[in-house]
Amino acid sequence: MSIRLLKHAFIENYAEPCWFNTPSTLKDTYDVVIIGAGGHGLACAHYLAQDHGITNVAVLDASYLGGGNTGRNTTIIRSNYLTPEGVRFYDASIQLFKDLSSDLETNIFYSERGHYTLAHSSATLRTARWRAEVNKHLGIKSEVVGTDEISRGCPELQIDCGGSHAIEGALFHAPGAVARHDAVAWGYAKSASARGIEIHQHTPVIGLEKDSEGVSAVVTSKGIIKTRNVLSAVAGHTPTVTGMLNIKSPIEIFPLQACVTEPIKPWLDTIIVSGSLHLYISQSSRGELVMGATLDPMELHSRRSTLGFVTSLCDQILDLFPFLSGVKINRQWGGMADMTPDFAPIMGTSPVKGFYIDAGWGTWGFKATPISGKTMASTIVNGVNDPLIRSFNLSRFGDFDLVGEKGAAAVGH
Amino acid sequence: MNYFDFPVIGRRSIDEFTIGDDTLPEPSVLGNVQSTGNWVFDRESTPRKTTEYWFHSSSQLWFIVERNTETDEIFSAETLNG
Ligand SMILES: Cc1cc2nc3c(=O)[nH]c(=O)nc-3n(C[C@H](O)[C@H](O)[C@H](O)COP(=O)(O)OP(=O)(O)OC[C@H]3O[C@@H](n4cnc5c(N)ncnc54)[C@H](O)[C@@H]3O)c2cc1C
């Protein structure tokens, strides 16, 4: 055992720099209370302090920091969406991601890989062309490529795909990237904390109160906090939290699972997605193959993982990469995806004044972490929705004004 | 894998079904656009016991299934229309 560890054990307030503070008691009141210390809640805290100088803020989490979907996702970052509002929003996030390591003084291992969405039919190829045209129009690098180019980009890929569903082409998105999910959450926590924002782990919110002026208090397991500004950034727990104020939404929670193989020599330097086969795969900087599929087919409020998921995923992966048949699966896990009917998020103001929602992140919200934090911070400070998120408001469902992102988000996270 | 004893078709894996939504009663009047939109889209997705429409494609039968959305336990299954 190292001397350093021993010191930790015996000295109560051992002075070593910490990533973030762990205050033992809550104050009676804060300017802003953020529910959920996932990437989104922590990013909002950071931008409240950095962009607006607001630091009398508490971030509360029922469990541990980054233990929700933030720590469970497969970290694909891209902006090749289908709707102009989606493309603009996710591109703004990529721009923030690129400088995030230096902004947060934390290496988030941002790694640009290129991203192929395979098409196994002419119908899929047609959607790919549509997406490429929308993307190019908005200045995003995105193009339809043929099988020769796919083979050059990923020589190991079996183009005939086991025979029954040969690959016909792909949408290629050069800016497609991966990053280290925990580092993003911890980096934002470190920065927010250094500016005086309090992070309270293991502090579940169990109730919300309102009066004639709007939201008025947050009830937690450790006491009641008075505040006029509350952000709910709880992903898979959104219906429970919005239910505390009787706010209804179309969000439904579905399980999303993923797994990694044992580490192997680096051979895959790009990201491969197949909507038709319901799978995606990339290789982490540790050498593990990170793989996932589409949602489980029924609503579920649990992070359980199943054998059926791994067996059917591996079955499909082997059609693309038969040589992986001897590689072992090391870990598998599940998260709770907060799905919306149009595969776009729900962001901004709510029917209760001062209560803001950042949710509906389903299977695609990791890539949005920086821009969600930034736009939610400006929305809270100004009390009106940031221009970049106006189309994502909860009110769009009552108005039948949906966003139509399904074609670009159904499997490719 | 999760199996359950269904009426008519017997013991089946739940993977054989397409799972629909909660069996929400249709309102007698839908009213304005806003309340129609809310009825169409809004859901009650919290951990609970609920009943859902399940479709079994190979037999073309619809079922009403009672399920716990936190533990995934199935309590009962009945064919739609008895
Ligand atoms: C398997 C999987 C793969 C994915 N892959 C990708 C991908 O490749 N690319 C991508 O962009 N996205 C992906 N996603 C989606 C992405 O992970 C999420 O959209 C994103 O991480 C959401 O972040 P968040 O901060 O909003 O939520 P979370 O990280 O889930 O944080 C919410 C926090 O709220 C806390 N909380 C809940 N209830 C309460 C309460 N009552 N009181 C206090 N705290 C509470 C929870 O403990 C949790 O820590 C994937 C998701 C999964 C599950």
Coordinates of C-alpha atoms and ligand atoms in Angstrom, one line a residue:
Chain A
M1 CA 0.0 0.0 0.0
S2 CA 1.3 3.5 -0.8
I3 CA 2.1 6.0 1.9
R4 CA -0.4 8.3 0.1
L5 CA -3.2 5.9 0.5
L6 CA -2.4 5.4 4.2
K7 CA -2.4 9.1 4.8
H8 CA -5.9 9.2 3.2
A9 CA -7.1 6.6 5.7
F10 CA -5.8 8.3 8.8
I11 CA -6.2 12.0 8.2
E12 CA -9.7 13.3 8.0
N13 CA -9.1 16.4 5.9
Y14 CA -6.1 15.3 4.0
A15 CA -5.2 18.2 1.8
E16 CA -4.8 16.9 -1.7
P17 CA -6.4 18.6 -4.7
C18 CA -9.8 17.1 -5.4
W19 CA -11.7 17.0 -8.7
F20 CA -14.7 18.6 -7.1
N21 CA -15.9 19.6 -3.7
T22 CA -18.2 17.4 -1.6
P23 CA -19.9 19.8 0.8
S24 CA -21.6 18.0 3.7
T25 CA -24.6 20.3 4.2
L26 CA -27.0 22.0 1.9
K27 CA -27.6 25.8 2.1
D28 CA -31.2 27.0 2.6
T29 CA -31.3 28.7 -0.7
Y30 CA -29.5 28.9 -4.1
D31 CA -30.0 31.0 -7.2
V32 CA -30.2 27.9 -9.3
V33 CA -30.7 24.2 -8.4
I34 CA -29.7 21.6 -11.0
I35 CA -31.2 18.1 -10.5
G36 CA -28.9 15.5 -12.0
A37 CA -25.1 15.4 -12.0
G38 CA -24.8 13.8 -15.4
G39 CA -22.9 15.5 -18.2
H40 CA -25.8 17.8 -19.0
G41 CA -26.4 19.1 -15.5
L42 CA -22.7 19.6 -14.8
A43 CA -22.2 21.3 -18.2
C44 CA -25.0 23.7 -17.4
A45 CA -23.4 24.4 -14.0
H46 CA -20.0 25.2 -15.7
Y47 CA -21.5 27.6 -18.3
L48 CA -23.7 29.3 -15.6
A49 CA -20.4 30.2 -13.9
Q50 CA -18.2 30.7 -16.9
D51 CA -20.6 32.6 -19.2
H52 CA -22.8 34.3 -16.7
G53 CA -20.9 34.6 -13.4
I54 CA -23.6 32.7 -11.5
T55 CA -22.1 30.5 -8.9
N56 CA -24.6 30.2 -6.1
V57 CA -25.7 26.9 -7.6
A58 CA -26.2 23.4 -6.3
V59 CA -26.1 20.3 -8.5
L60 CA -27.9 17.4 -6.8
D61 CA -27.7 13.8 -7.8
A62 CA -29.6 10.8 -6.4
S63 CA -26.6 8.6 -6.9
Y64 CA -23.0 9.3 -7.8
L65 CA -21.7 11.8 -10.3
G66 CA -21.8 10.6 -14.0
G67 CA -23.4 7.3 -13.0
G68 CA -26.4 7.7 -15.2
N69 CA -26.5 7.5 -19.0
T70 CA -23.4 9.7 -19.1
G71 CA -21.2 6.9 -17.8
R72 CA -23.0 4.2 -19.8
N73 CA -23.0 5.6 -23.3
T74 CA -20.8 4.6 -26.3
T75 CA -19.6 8.2 -26.8
I76 CA -20.3 8.7 -30.5
I77 CA -20.2 12.3 -31.5
R78 CA -21.5 13.5 -34.9
S79 CA -23.7 16.2 -36.5
N80 CA -25.0 14.5 -39.6
Y81 CA -28.7 14.8 -38.6
L82 CA -31.6 15.2 -40.8
T83 CA -33.3 18.5 -39.9
P84 CA -31.7 21.9 -40.2
E85 CA -32.4 22.7 -36.5
G86 CA -30.8 19.4 -35.4
V87 CA -27.7 19.8 -37.6
R88 CA -27.1 23.3 -36.4
F89 CA -27.5 22.3 -32.8
Y90 CA -25.2 19.2 -32.9
D91 CA -22.6 21.1 -35.0
A92 CA -22.4 23.8 -32.3
S93 CA -21.8 21.0 -29.8
I94 CA -18.9 19.5 -31.9
Q95 CA -17.3 23.0 -32.1
L96 CA -17.4 23.2 -28.3
F97 CA -16.1 19.6 -27.9
K98 CA -13.0 20.3 -30.0
D99 CA -11.7 22.9 -27.5
L100 CA -13.1 21.2 -24.4
S101 CA -9.9 19.6 -23.2
S102 CA -8.1 22.9 -23.0
D103 CA -11.2 24.8 -21.7
L104 CA -11.7 22.4 -18.9
E105 CA -8.0 21.6 -18.4
T106 CA -9.0 18.0 -18.5
N107 CA -8.1 15.6 -21.3
I108 CA -11.4 14.3 -22.7
F109 CA -9.6 12.1 -25.3
Y110 CA -11.5 13.7 -28.2
S111 CA -10.7 11.5 -31.1
E112 CA -11.9 12.2 -34.7
R113 CA -12.5 8.9 -36.4
G114 CA -14.9 9.4 -39.3
H115 CA -18.3 7.8 -39.2
Y116 CA -19.9 5.4 -41.7
T117 CA -23.7 4.7 -41.7
L118 CA -23.9 1.7 -43.9
A119 CA -26.8 1.2 -46.4
H120 CA -27.9 -2.3 -47.2
S121 CA -30.7 -1.3 -49.5
S122 CA -31.6 1.4 -51.9
A123 CA -34.2 2.8 -49.5
T124 CA -31.5 3.4 -46.9
L125 CA -29.2 4.9 -49.5
R126 CA -32.0 7.4 -50.4
T127 CA -32.2 8.6 -46.8
A128 CA -28.4 8.8 -46.8
R129 CA -28.5 11.1 -49.8
W130 CA -31.2 13.2 -48.2
R131 CA -29.1 13.6 -45.1
A132 CA -25.9 14.3 -47.1
E133 CA -27.7 17.1 -49.0
V134 CA -29.1 18.7 -45.8
N135 CA -25.7 18.5 -44.1
K136 CA -23.7 19.9 -47.1
H137 CA -26.2 22.8 -47.3
L138 CA -25.4 23.7 -43.7
G139 CA -21.7 23.4 -44.2
I140 CA -21.3 20.0 -42.6
K141 CA -18.9 17.4 -44.1
S142 CA -21.1 14.6 -45.1
E143 CA -21.2 12.5 -48.3
V144 CA -22.6 9.3 -49.8
V145 CA -19.8 6.9 -50.6
G146 CA -19.6 3.6 -52.6
T147 CA -18.3 0.2 -51.5
D148 CA -14.8 0.9 -52.8
E149 CA -14.4 3.9 -50.6
I150 CA -15.9 2.0 -47.6
S151 CA -13.4 -0.8 -48.2
R152 CA -10.5 1.7 -48.3
G153 CA -11.7 3.3 -45.0
C154 CA -12.3 -0.1 -43.3
P155 CA -10.6 -3.0 -45.2
E156 CA -11.7 -5.6 -42.6
L157 CA -15.4 -5.0 -43.4
Q158 CA -17.1 -7.8 -45.2
I159 CA -19.0 -5.9 -48.0
D160 CA -21.2 -8.9 -48.9
C161 CA -22.2 -9.0 -45.2
G162 CA -22.7 -12.7 -44.9
G163 CA -24.5 -12.9 -48.2
S164 CA -28.1 -11.9 -47.4
H165 CA -27.8 -8.2 -47.0
A166 CA -24.8 -6.9 -48.9
I167 CA -23.6 -3.3 -48.3
E168 CA -24.5 -0.9 -51.2
G169 CA -23.0 2.3 -49.9
A170 CA -22.8 4.5 -46.9
L171 CA -23.2 8.0 -45.5
F172 CA -19.7 9.1 -44.5
H173 CA -19.3 11.9 -42.0
A174 CA -15.6 12.8 -41.5
P175 CA -16.1 14.8 -38.2
G176 CA -17.6 11.7 -36.5
A177 CA -15.7 11.3 -33.2
V178 CA -15.5 9.6 -29.8
A179 CA -14.4 11.0 -26.4
R180 CA -14.0 9.7 -22.9
H181 CA -17.5 10.1 -21.3
D182 CA -16.3 10.1 -17.6
A183 CA -13.7 12.7 -18.4
V184 CA -16.4 15.0 -19.8
A185 CA -18.5 14.8 -16.7
W186 CA -15.5 15.1 -14.3
G187 CA -14.0 17.9 -16.3
Y188 CA -17.2 20.0 -16.1
A189 CA -17.6 19.1 -12.4
K190 CA -14.0 20.2 -11.7
S191 CA -14.5 23.5 -13.5
A192 CA -17.9 24.2 -11.9
S193 CA -16.6 23.3 -8.5
A194 CA -13.4 25.5 -8.8
R195 CA -15.8 28.4 -9.4
G196 CA -17.7 27.7 -6.2
I197 CA -20.6 25.7 -7.4
E198 CA -21.6 22.9 -5.0
I199 CA -22.0 19.3 -6.1
H200 CA -24.1 17.1 -3.8
Q201 CA -24.0 13.4 -4.6
H202 CA -26.4 10.9 -3.0
T203 CA -29.0 13.7 -2.5
P204 CA -32.2 12.6 -4.3
V205 CA -34.8 15.1 -5.1
I206 CA -38.1 13.8 -3.8
G207 CA -40.5 16.7 -4.4
L208 CA -40.9 20.1 -6.0
E209 CA -43.0 23.0 -4.8
K210 CA -44.5 25.9 -6.6
D211 CA -46.5 29.1 -5.7
S212 CA -48.2 31.8 -7.6
E213 CA -44.8 33.0 -8.9
G214 CA -43.6 29.7 -10.2
V215 CA -41.3 27.0 -8.8
S216 CA -40.4 27.8 -5.2
A217 CA -38.6 24.9 -3.5
V218 CA -36.8 21.6 -4.0
V219 CA -37.4 18.9 -1.5
T220 CA -34.5 16.6 -1.0
S221 CA -33.6 13.7 1.2
K222 CA -31.4 16.2 3.1
G223 CA -33.9 19.0 3.5
I224 CA -35.8 21.7 1.6
I225 CA -34.1 24.3 -0.6
K226 CA -35.7 27.5 -1.5
T227 CA -35.1 28.6 -5.1
R228 CA -36.7 30.3 -8.1
N229 CA -34.8 28.4 -10.8
V230 CA -34.7 24.7 -11.2
L231 CA -33.2 22.7 -14.0
S232 CA -34.3 19.0 -14.4
A233 CA -31.5 17.2 -16.2
V234 CA -32.3 13.6 -15.1
A235 CA -32.6 11.8 -18.5
G236 CA -34.2 8.4 -17.7
H237 CA -35.9 9.7 -14.6
T238 CA -37.5 12.8 -16.2
P239 CA -41.2 11.6 -16.0
T240 CA -40.8 11.1 -12.3
V241 CA -39.3 14.5 -11.7
T242 CA -41.6 16.5 -14.0
G243 CA -44.5 14.5 -12.4
M244 CA -43.6 16.3 -9.1
L245 CA -45.0 19.5 -10.7
N246 CA -47.8 17.7 -12.6
I247 CA -46.1 18.5 -15.9
K248 CA -46.9 15.9 -18.6
S249 CA -44.6 15.0 -21.5
P250 CA -44.4 12.4 -24.2
I251 CA -41.2 11.0 -22.8
E252 CA -41.1 7.2 -22.5
I253 CA -38.2 5.3 -20.9
F254 CA -36.7 2.4 -22.9
P255 CA -33.7 0.2 -22.1
L256 CA -30.6 0.7 -24.2
Q257 CA -27.7 -1.8 -23.9
A258 CA -24.1 -1.8 -24.9
C259 CA -21.0 -4.0 -24.4
V260 CA -17.3 -4.1 -24.9
T261 CA -14.9 -6.9 -25.9
E262 CA -11.6 -7.8 -24.3
P263 CA -8.9 -5.3 -25.4
I264 CA -7.3 -6.3 -28.7
K265 CA -4.7 -4.7 -31.0
P266 CA -5.9 -1.5 -32.6
W267 CA -7.3 -2.3 -36.1
L268 CA -10.6 -0.2 -36.3
D269 CA -9.9 3.5 -36.5
T270 CA -13.3 4.5 -37.7
I271 CA -16.9 4.2 -36.5
I272 CA -19.2 1.8 -38.3
V273 CA -23.0 2.0 -37.9
S274 CA -25.7 -0.2 -39.6
G275 CA -29.3 0.8 -39.1
S276 CA -30.5 -2.2 -40.9
L277 CA -28.5 -4.6 -38.7
H278 CA -29.3 -2.5 -35.6
L279 CA -25.6 -2.2 -34.6
Y280 CA -22.7 0.1 -34.3
I281 CA -19.0 -0.5 -33.4
S282 CA -15.8 1.4 -32.7
Q283 CA -12.6 0.7 -30.9
S284 CA -11.7 2.5 -27.7
S285 CA -8.2 3.9 -27.0
R286 CA -7.8 0.9 -24.6
G287 CA -8.4 -1.5 -27.5
E288 CA -11.8 -2.7 -26.5
L289 CA -14.5 -2.9 -29.2
V290 CA -17.4 -0.8 -28.1
M291 CA -20.6 -2.2 -29.5
G292 CA -24.3 -1.4 -29.2
A293 CA -27.6 -1.9 -30.7
T294 CA -31.0 -0.4 -30.9
L295 CA -33.5 0.0 -28.0
D296 CA -35.1 -3.0 -26.3
P297 CA -38.7 -3.1 -27.5
M298 CA -40.6 -2.3 -24.3
E299 CA -40.8 0.5 -21.8
L300 CA -38.7 -0.3 -18.7
H301 CA -37.4 1.6 -15.7
S302 CA -34.3 -0.5 -14.9
R303 CA -30.7 -0.7 -16.0
R304 CA -30.7 -4.4 -16.4
S305 CA -28.8 -6.0 -19.2
T306 CA -29.7 -9.3 -21.0
L307 CA -28.0 -12.3 -22.6
G308 CA -30.3 -12.0 -25.6
F309 CA -28.9 -8.6 -26.3
V310 CA -25.3 -9.8 -26.6
T311 CA -26.1 -13.0 -28.6
S312 CA -28.2 -11.2 -31.2
L313 CA -25.7 -8.3 -31.4
C314 CA -22.7 -10.6 -31.9
D315 CA -24.6 -12.6 -34.5
Q316 CA -24.9 -9.5 -36.6
I317 CA -21.4 -8.2 -35.9
L318 CA -20.0 -11.5 -37.2
D319 CA -21.7 -10.9 -40.6
L320 CA -19.7 -7.7 -40.9
F321 CA -16.4 -8.9 -39.2
P322 CA -16.3 -12.7 -39.3
F323 CA -12.7 -12.7 -37.9
L324 CA -13.9 -11.5 -34.5
S325 CA -15.5 -14.9 -33.8
G326 CA -12.8 -15.8 -31.2
V327 CA -12.9 -12.4 -29.4
K328 CA -14.6 -12.4 -25.9
I329 CA -17.2 -10.0 -24.6
N330 CA -15.8 -8.5 -21.4
R331 CA -18.6 -6.3 -20.0
Q332 CA -22.2 -5.5 -20.8
W333 CA -24.6 -3.0 -19.2
G334 CA -27.8 -1.0 -19.8
G335 CA -29.0 2.5 -19.5
M336 CA -32.5 4.1 -19.4
A337 CA -33.1 6.1 -22.6
D338 CA -35.6 9.0 -22.4
M339 CA -37.3 8.7 -25.8
T340 CA -39.4 11.3 -27.6
P341 CA -41.8 10.6 -30.5
D342 CA -39.7 12.7 -32.9
F343 CA -36.2 11.7 -31.7
A344 CA -35.4 15.3 -30.9
P345 CA -34.8 16.5 -27.3
I346 CA -37.2 18.5 -25.0
M347 CA -35.4 21.6 -23.8
G348 CA -36.1 24.9 -22.3
T349 CA -39.0 26.6 -20.5
S350 CA -41.9 24.6 -19.1
P351 CA -45.5 25.4 -18.0
V352 CA -44.2 26.2 -14.5
K353 CA -42.2 29.5 -14.4
G354 CA -38.6 29.0 -13.3
F355 CA -38.7 25.2 -14.0
Y356 CA -36.6 24.3 -16.9
I357 CA -36.3 20.9 -18.7
D358 CA -33.3 19.3 -20.4
A359 CA -34.5 15.9 -21.4
G360 CA -35.6 13.6 -24.2
W361 CA -31.9 12.7 -24.9
G362 CA -32.8 9.1 -25.6
T363 CA -29.9 7.4 -27.3
W364 CA -28.2 10.5 -28.7
G365 CA -27.5 13.0 -25.9
F366 CA -23.9 12.5 -25.1
K367 CA -22.8 14.4 -28.2
A368 CA -25.1 17.3 -27.1
T369 CA -23.5 17.6 -23.6
P370 CA -21.6 20.9 -24.2
I371 CA -24.2 22.7 -26.2
S372 CA -27.0 21.6 -24.0
G373 CA -25.2 23.0 -20.9
K374 CA -24.4 26.3 -22.7
T375 CA -27.9 26.8 -24.1
M376 CA -29.7 25.8 -20.9
A377 CA -27.5 28.2 -18.9
S378 CA -28.4 31.1 -21.2
T379 CA -32.1 30.0 -21.1
I380 CA -32.1 30.0 -17.3
V381 CA -30.3 33.4 -17.0
N382 CA -32.6 35.1 -19.5
G383 CA -35.9 33.3 -18.7
V384 CA -36.5 32.7 -22.5
N385 CA -35.4 29.9 -24.7
D386 CA -32.0 30.2 -26.4
P387 CA -32.5 30.7 -30.2
L388 CA -30.6 27.4 -30.8
I389 CA -33.2 25.3 -28.9
R390 CA -36.4 27.1 -29.7
S391 CA -37.7 24.2 -31.8
F392 CA -37.1 21.7 -29.0
N393 CA -39.6 23.1 -26.5
L394 CA -42.1 20.8 -24.8
S395 CA -45.0 22.9 -26.3
R396 CA -44.3 21.5 -29.8
F397 CA -46.4 18.3 -29.1
G398 CA -49.5 20.2 -28.2
D399 CA -49.0 22.3 -31.3
F400 CA -48.4 19.3 -33.6
D401 CA -45.0 21.0 -34.5
L402 CA -42.7 18.0 -34.3
V403 CA -39.0 18.0 -35.4
G404 CA -38.8 14.8 -37.5
E405 CA -35.3 13.6 -36.6
K406 CA -36.1 9.9 -36.6
G407 CA -34.4 9.1 -39.9
A408 CA -31.1 10.1 -38.5
A409 CA -31.3 9.0 -34.9
A410 CA -33.1 5.7 -34.8
V411 CA -30.0 3.5 -34.5
G412 CA -27.0 5.7 -35.1
H413 CA -26.5 7.3 -31.7
Chain B
M1 CA -35.0 -14.8 -22.1
N2 CA -38.4 -13.9 -20.7
Y3 CA -41.2 -16.5 -21.4
F4 CA -44.9 -16.3 -20.5
D5 CA -47.9 -18.5 -20.8
F6 CA -50.3 -16.8 -23.2
P7 CA -53.9 -17.9 -23.9
V8 CA -54.4 -19.6 -27.3
I9 CA -50.7 -19.6 -28.4
G10 CA -49.2 -21.1 -25.2
R11 CA -45.8 -20.5 -23.8
R12 CA -43.9 -17.9 -25.8
S13 CA -40.8 -15.7 -25.6
I14 CA -41.6 -12.1 -25.3
D15 CA -39.2 -11.5 -28.2
E16 CA -42.0 -12.8 -30.5
F17 CA -44.2 -9.7 -29.8
T18 CA -44.4 -6.2 -31.0
I19 CA -45.2 -4.2 -27.9
G20 CA -47.6 -1.3 -28.3
D21 CA -48.6 1.5 -26.0
D22 CA -50.6 1.6 -22.8
T23 CA -54.3 0.9 -23.2
L24 CA -55.3 4.5 -22.7
P25 CA -59.0 5.2 -22.9
E26 CA -60.0 7.4 -25.8
P27 CA -61.6 10.6 -24.6
S28 CA -65.2 11.1 -25.5
V29 CA -64.5 14.7 -26.8
L30 CA -61.0 15.7 -28.0
G31 CA -61.6 19.4 -27.8
N32 CA -59.1 21.8 -29.2
V33 CA -55.8 21.1 -31.0
Q34 CA -53.8 21.5 -27.8
S35 CA -55.7 18.9 -25.9
T36 CA -55.8 16.6 -28.9
G37 CA -52.0 16.8 -29.2
N38 CA -51.6 16.2 -25.5
W39 CA -53.8 13.1 -25.7
V40 CA -51.9 11.8 -28.7
F41 CA -48.4 12.3 -27.3
D42 CA -48.3 12.6 -23.5
R43 CA -47.4 9.5 -21.6
E44 CA -47.2 8.5 -17.9
S45 CA -43.7 6.8 -18.1
T46 CA -43.0 6.2 -14.5
P47 CA -42.3 2.9 -12.8
R48 CA -45.7 1.3 -12.4
K49 CA -48.1 -1.6 -13.1
T50 CA -49.7 -1.0 -16.5
T51 CA -51.6 -2.7 -19.3
E52 CA -50.3 -2.7 -22.8
Y53 CA -51.4 -3.8 -26.3
W54 CA -49.0 -6.6 -27.5
F55 CA -49.2 -8.0 -31.1
H56 CA -48.0 -11.5 -32.0
S57 CA -47.3 -11.4 -35.7
S58 CA -47.1 -15.1 -36.5
S59 CA -50.6 -15.7 -35.1
Q60 CA -51.9 -12.2 -36.0
L61 CA -53.4 -12.0 -32.5
W62 CA -53.5 -9.0 -30.2
F63 CA -53.2 -9.4 -26.5
I64 CA -53.7 -7.1 -23.5
V65 CA -50.8 -7.7 -21.2
E66 CA -50.5 -6.5 -17.6
R67 CA -46.8 -5.8 -16.7
N68 CA -44.6 -4.1 -14.0
T69 CA -42.5 -1.5 -15.9
E70 CA -39.7 -1.6 -13.3
T71 CA -39.2 -5.3 -12.8
D72 CA -40.5 -6.5 -16.2
E73 CA -42.7 -9.0 -14.4
I74 CA -45.8 -10.0 -16.5
F75 CA -48.9 -10.6 -14.4
S76 CA -51.5 -11.6 -17.0
A77 CA -52.2 -11.8 -20.7
E78 CA -55.6 -11.9 -22.4
T79 CA -56.6 -11.9 -26.0
L80 CA -58.1 -8.6 -27.2
N81 CA -61.8 -9.1 -27.7
G82 CA -61.7 -12.1 -25.3
Ligands
LIG1 C1 -26.0 2.2 -23.8 C2 -26.1 3.7 -24.2 C3 -25.4 4.1 -25.3 C4 -25.4 5.4 -25.7 N1 -24.7 5.9 -26.8 C5 -24.6 7.2 -27.1 C6 -23.7 7.6 -28.1 O1 -23.0 6.9 -28.7 N2 -23.7 9.0 -28.5 C7 -24.6 9.8 -27.8 O2 -24.6 11.0 -28.2 N3 -25.4 9.4 -26.8 C8 -25.5 8.1 -26.5 N4 -26.3 7.7 -25.5 C9 -27.2 8.7 -24.8 C10 -26.5 9.5 -23.7 O3 -25.8 8.6 -22.9 C11 -27.5 10.3 -22.9 O4 -28.4 10.9 -23.7 C12 -26.7 11.4 -22.1 O5 -25.6 10.8 -21.4 C13 -27.7 12.0 -21.1 O6 -26.9 12.7 -20.2 P1 -27.6 13.4 -18.9 O7 -26.6 14.2 -18.2 O8 -28.8 14.2 -19.4 O9 -28.2 12.2 -18.1 P2 -27.5 11.2 -17.1 O10 -26.1 11.0 -17.3 O11 -28.4 10.0 -17.1 O12 -27.7 11.9 -15.7 C14 -28.9 12.1 -15.0 C15 -28.6 12.0 -13.5 O13 -29.8 12.4 -12.8 C16 -29.8 11.7 -11.6 N5 -31.1 11.7 -11.0 C17 -32.2 11.0 -11.5 N6 -33.3 11.2 -10.7 C18 -32.9 12.1 -9.8 C19 -33.5 12.7 -8.6 N7 -34.8 12.5 -8.4 N8 -32.8 13.5 -7.9 C20 -31.5 13.7 -8.1 N9 -30.8 13.2 -9.1 C21 -31.5 12.4 -10.0 C22 -29.2 10.3 -12.0 O14 -28.7 9.7 -10.8 C23 -28.2 10.7 -13.0 O15 -26.9 10.8 -12.5 C24 -26.3 6.4 -25.1 C25 -27.0 5.9 -24.0 C26 -26.9 4.6 -23.5 C27 -27.7 4.1 -22.3

